[in-house]
């Protein structure tokens, strides 16, 4: 089932997510719905707060990045085969050079900005079967994980840009809050809540 994606300005996007247990109601169905929602919106990642649930869960599929012809064959294959569910993630380490990349977010349509993030991460998490993992990632995969991890911490990519850039995109952000943007996927806007 495709879930509506919560737009910028909704308080759930600012909440630090709660940990969940393997008894979380309809967990498998929720994870499946998140993947379906992400694919429908042509995203590479989606966090539970973006569909209105303040819990520590996100899904990733970096396949769209694998079509970048500037990448090596190995990078294309790695990105093309990376699909993963992260439950109760804990970022253990962020290291290496910070590098910029033009990021967007399904909760903030029509806004893209360069964001600087560390090139390598170590993260601990559970998969959808509640097996615990500690993995090291770098490059684009690390970046997508950092972006989604921020969501379960109540942080948005717009928090990581300069105050000047924030002022320049203020009108676009206000339009999202007011429900005046029309992405090609189902959204729930902050201004339309309670109507």
CSV table of C-alpha atoms in Angstrom, one decimal:
chain,number,residue,atom,x,y,z
A,1,UNK,CA,0.0,0.0,0.0
A,2,UNK,CA,1.3,3.4,-0.9
A,3,UNK,CA,1.4,5.7,2.1
A,4,UNK,CA,1.2,9.5,1.9
A,5,UNK,CA,4.6,11.2,2.4
A,6,UNK,CA,4.5,13.9,5.1
A,7,UNK,CA,5.6,17.3,4.0
A,8,UNK,CA,8.0,19.8,5.4
A,9,UNK,CA,6.6,21.6,8.5
A,10,UNK,CA,4.9,18.5,10.0
A,11,UNK,CA,6.0,18.1,13.6
A,12,UNK,CA,6.7,14.4,13.1
A,13,UNK,CA,9.7,15.2,11.0
A,14,UNK,CA,11.3,17.0,14.0
A,15,UNK,CA,10.7,14.1,16.5
A,16,UNK,CA,13.5,11.8,17.5
A,17,UNK,CA,12.2,8.3,16.6
A,18,UNK,CA,11.4,5.7,19.2
A,19,UNK,CA,13.1,2.3,19.1
A,20,UNK,CA,10.7,-0.5,18.2
A,21,UNK,CA,10.7,-4.2,19.1
A,22,UNK,CA,10.2,-7.2,16.9
A,23,UNK,CA,6.5,-7.2,18.2
A,24,UNK,CA,5.9,-3.8,16.5
A,25,UNK,CA,2.4,-4.1,15.0
A,26,UNK,CA,2.4,-5.4,11.4
A,27,UNK,CA,6.1,-4.7,11.0
A,28,UNK,CA,6.6,-6.7,7.8
A,29,UNK,CA,3.6,-5.0,6.2
A,30,UNK,CA,4.8,-1.6,7.3
A,31,UNK,CA,8.3,-2.2,5.8
A,32,UNK,CA,6.7,-3.5,2.6
A,33,UNK,CA,4.5,-0.4,2.4
A,34,UNK,CA,7.5,1.8,2.9
A,35,UNK,CA,9.4,0.2,0.0
A,36,UNK,CA,6.3,0.5,-2.2
A,37,UNK,CA,5.9,4.2,-1.2
A,38,UNK,CA,9.6,4.9,-1.9
A,39,UNK,CA,9.5,3.2,-5.3
A,40,UNK,CA,6.3,5.0,-6.2
A,41,UNK,CA,7.9,8.4,-5.4
A,42,UNK,CA,11.2,7.4,-7.2
A,43,UNK,CA,13.2,7.8,-4.0
A,44,UNK,CA,16.4,6.0,-2.9
A,45,UNK,CA,15.5,6.1,0.8
A,46,UNK,CA,12.5,6.6,3.0
A,47,UNK,CA,12.3,6.9,6.8
A,48,UNK,CA,9.3,6.1,9.0
A,49,UNK,CA,8.9,9.8,10.1
A,50,UNK,CA,8.3,10.7,6.5
A,51,UNK,CA,5.2,8.5,6.5
A,52,UNK,CA,4.0,9.9,9.9
A,53,UNK,CA,5.6,7.3,12.3
A,54,UNK,CA,8.1,8.6,14.8
A,55,UNK,CA,10.0,5.4,15.0
A,56,UNK,CA,13.7,4.4,14.2
A,57,UNK,CA,13.2,2.6,10.9
A,58,UNK,CA,14.3,3.4,7.3
A,59,UNK,CA,14.6,1.6,4.0
A,60,UNK,CA,17.1,2.2,1.2
A,61,UNK,CA,17.5,1.1,-2.4
A,62,UNK,CA,20.4,2.9,-4.2
A,63,UNK,CA,19.6,1.3,-7.6
A,64,UNK,CA,18.8,4.6,-9.3
A,65,UNK,CA,22.3,5.8,-8.7
A,66,UNK,CA,23.7,2.8,-10.5
A,67,UNK,CA,22.7,4.2,-13.8
A,68,UNK,CA,25.3,7.1,-13.5
A,69,UNK,CA,27.8,6.5,-16.3
A,70,UNK,CA,30.5,8.5,-14.5
A,71,UNK,CA,30.8,5.7,-11.9
A,72,UNK,CA,33.0,2.6,-12.3
A,73,UNK,CA,31.5,-0.7,-13.2
A,74,UNK,CA,32.1,-1.9,-9.6
A,75,UNK,CA,30.4,1.1,-8.1
A,76,UNK,CA,27.4,0.7,-10.5
A,77,UNK,CA,27.1,-3.0,-9.5
A,78,UNK,CA,27.4,-2.2,-5.8
A,79,UNK,CA,24.7,0.6,-6.0
A,80,UNK,CA,22.5,-1.5,-8.2
A,81,UNK,CA,22.4,-4.3,-5.6
A,82,UNK,CA,22.0,-2.3,-2.4
A,83,UNK,CA,18.6,-2.7,-0.9
A,84,UNK,CA,18.4,-2.7,2.9
A,85,UNK,CA,16.1,-2.1,5.9
A,86,UNK,CA,17.5,-0.4,9.0
A,87,UNK,CA,15.7,-0.8,12.3
A,88,UNK,CA,16.8,1.0,15.5
A,89,UNK,CA,20.0,2.3,13.9
A,90,UNK,CA,22.8,3.8,15.9
A,91,UNK,CA,25.6,5.7,14.1
A,92,UNK,CA,28.8,4.6,15.7
A,93,UNK,CA,31.3,6.5,13.6
A,94,UNK,CA,31.4,9.1,10.8
A,95,UNK,CA,34.9,9.7,9.4
A,96,UNK,CA,36.9,10.7,6.5
A,97,UNK,CA,36.7,13.8,4.3
A,98,UNK,CA,33.5,15.7,4.1
A,99,UNK,CA,32.2,15.9,0.5
A,100,UNK,CA,29.4,17.8,-1.1
A,101,UNK,CA,26.5,16.2,-3.0
A,102,UNK,CA,23.3,17.8,-4.3
A,103,UNK,CA,20.6,16.2,-2.1
A,104,UNK,CA,16.8,16.3,-2.2
A,105,UNK,CA,14.1,14.8,0.0
A,106,UNK,CA,10.7,13.3,-0.7
A,107,UNK,CA,9.3,15.4,2.2
A,108,UNK,CA,10.8,18.6,0.7
A,109,UNK,CA,9.9,18.4,-3.0
A,110,UNK,CA,11.4,20.8,-5.5
A,111,UNK,CA,14.2,21.7,-3.2
A,112,UNK,CA,17.8,20.5,-3.8
A,113,UNK,CA,21.0,21.8,-2.2
A,114,UNK,CA,24.6,20.7,-1.8
A,115,UNK,CA,25.1,19.0,1.6
A,116,UNK,CA,28.5,18.1,3.0
A,117,UNK,CA,28.8,14.7,4.8
A,118,UNK,CA,31.6,12.4,5.9
A,119,UNK,CA,32.7,9.8,3.3
A,120,UNK,CA,32.6,6.7,5.7
A,121,UNK,CA,30.3,5.5,8.4
A,122,UNK,CA,30.0,2.7,10.9
A,123,UNK,CA,26.4,1.9,11.8
A,124,UNK,CA,24.7,-0.7,14.0
A,125,UNK,CA,21.2,-1.7,13.2
A,126,UNK,CA,18.7,-4.6,13.0
A,127,UNK,CA,17.3,-6.0,9.8
A,128,UNK,CA,13.6,-6.8,9.2
A,129,UNK,CA,14.1,-10.2,10.9
A,130,UNK,CA,15.7,-8.5,13.9
A,131,UNK,CA,19.2,-9.8,13.3
A,132,UNK,CA,21.7,-7.3,14.6
A,133,UNK,CA,24.5,-6.0,12.2
A,134,UNK,CA,27.4,-3.6,12.5
A,135,UNK,CA,28.5,-2.5,9.0
A,136,UNK,CA,30.9,0.0,7.5
A,137,UNK,CA,29.8,1.9,4.3
A,138,UNK,CA,31.3,4.7,2.2
A,139,UNK,CA,30.5,6.8,-0.8
A,140,UNK,CA,27.0,7.3,-2.0
A,141,UNK,CA,25.6,4.4,0.1
A,142,UNK,CA,27.0,6.1,3.3
A,143,UNK,CA,25.5,9.4,2.2
A,144,UNK,CA,22.0,7.9,1.7
A,145,UNK,CA,22.2,6.2,5.0
A,146,UNK,CA,23.3,9.4,6.7
A,147,UNK,CA,20.4,11.3,5.1
A,148,UNK,CA,17.8,8.7,6.3
A,149,UNK,CA,19.5,8.4,9.7
A,150,UNK,CA,19.1,12.1,10.1
A,151,UNK,CA,15.3,11.6,9.7
A,152,UNK,CA,15.1,9.2,12.6
A,153,UNK,CA,17.0,11.8,14.6
A,154,UNK,CA,14.5,14.6,13.7
A,155,UNK,CA,17.0,16.3,11.4
A,156,UNK,CA,16.4,17.5,7.8
A,157,UNK,CA,19.0,18.1,5.1
A,158,UNK,CA,17.9,21.8,5.0
A,159,UNK,CA,19.4,22.0,8.6
A,160,UNK,CA,22.8,21.4,7.1
A,161,UNK,CA,22.9,24.3,4.6
A,162,UNK,CA,24.0,27.9,5.2
A,163,UNK,CA,21.6,30.5,6.6
A,164,UNK,CA,21.9,32.3,3.3
A,165,UNK,CA,20.8,29.3,1.3
A,166,UNK,CA,18.0,28.7,3.9
A,167,UNK,CA,16.7,32.3,3.2
A,168,UNK,CA,16.8,31.7,-0.5
A,169,UNK,CA,14.6,28.6,-0.3
A,170,UNK,CA,12.3,30.0,2.4
A,171,UNK,CA,9.4,30.6,-0.1
A,172,UNK,CA,9.6,27.1,-1.5
A,173,UNK,CA,9.6,25.7,2.1
A,174,UNK,CA,6.5,27.9,2.9
A,175,UNK,CA,4.8,26.6,-0.3
A,176,UNK,CA,5.3,23.0,0.9
A,177,UNK,CA,3.9,23.8,4.4
A,178,UNK,CA,0.9,25.5,2.7
A,179,UNK,CA,0.3,22.5,0.4
A,180,UNK,CA,1.0,24.6,-2.7
A,181,UNK,CA,3.5,22.2,-4.3
A,182,UNK,CA,2.4,19.3,-6.5
A,183,UNK,CA,4.8,16.4,-6.6
A,184,UNK,CA,3.8,13.3,-8.6
A,185,UNK,CA,3.3,11.2,-5.5
A,186,UNK,CA,0.8,11.2,-2.6
A,187,UNK,CA,1.6,13.8,0.1
A,188,UNK,CA,0.2,15.0,3.4
A,189,UNK,CA,0.9,18.7,4.0
A,190,UNK,CA,1.2,20.4,7.4
A,191,UNK,CA,-1.3,23.2,6.6
A,192,UNK,CA,-4.0,20.7,5.6
A,193,UNK,CA,-3.8,18.7,8.8
A,194,UNK,CA,-6.9,19.0,10.9
A,195,UNK,CA,-9.1,20.2,8.0
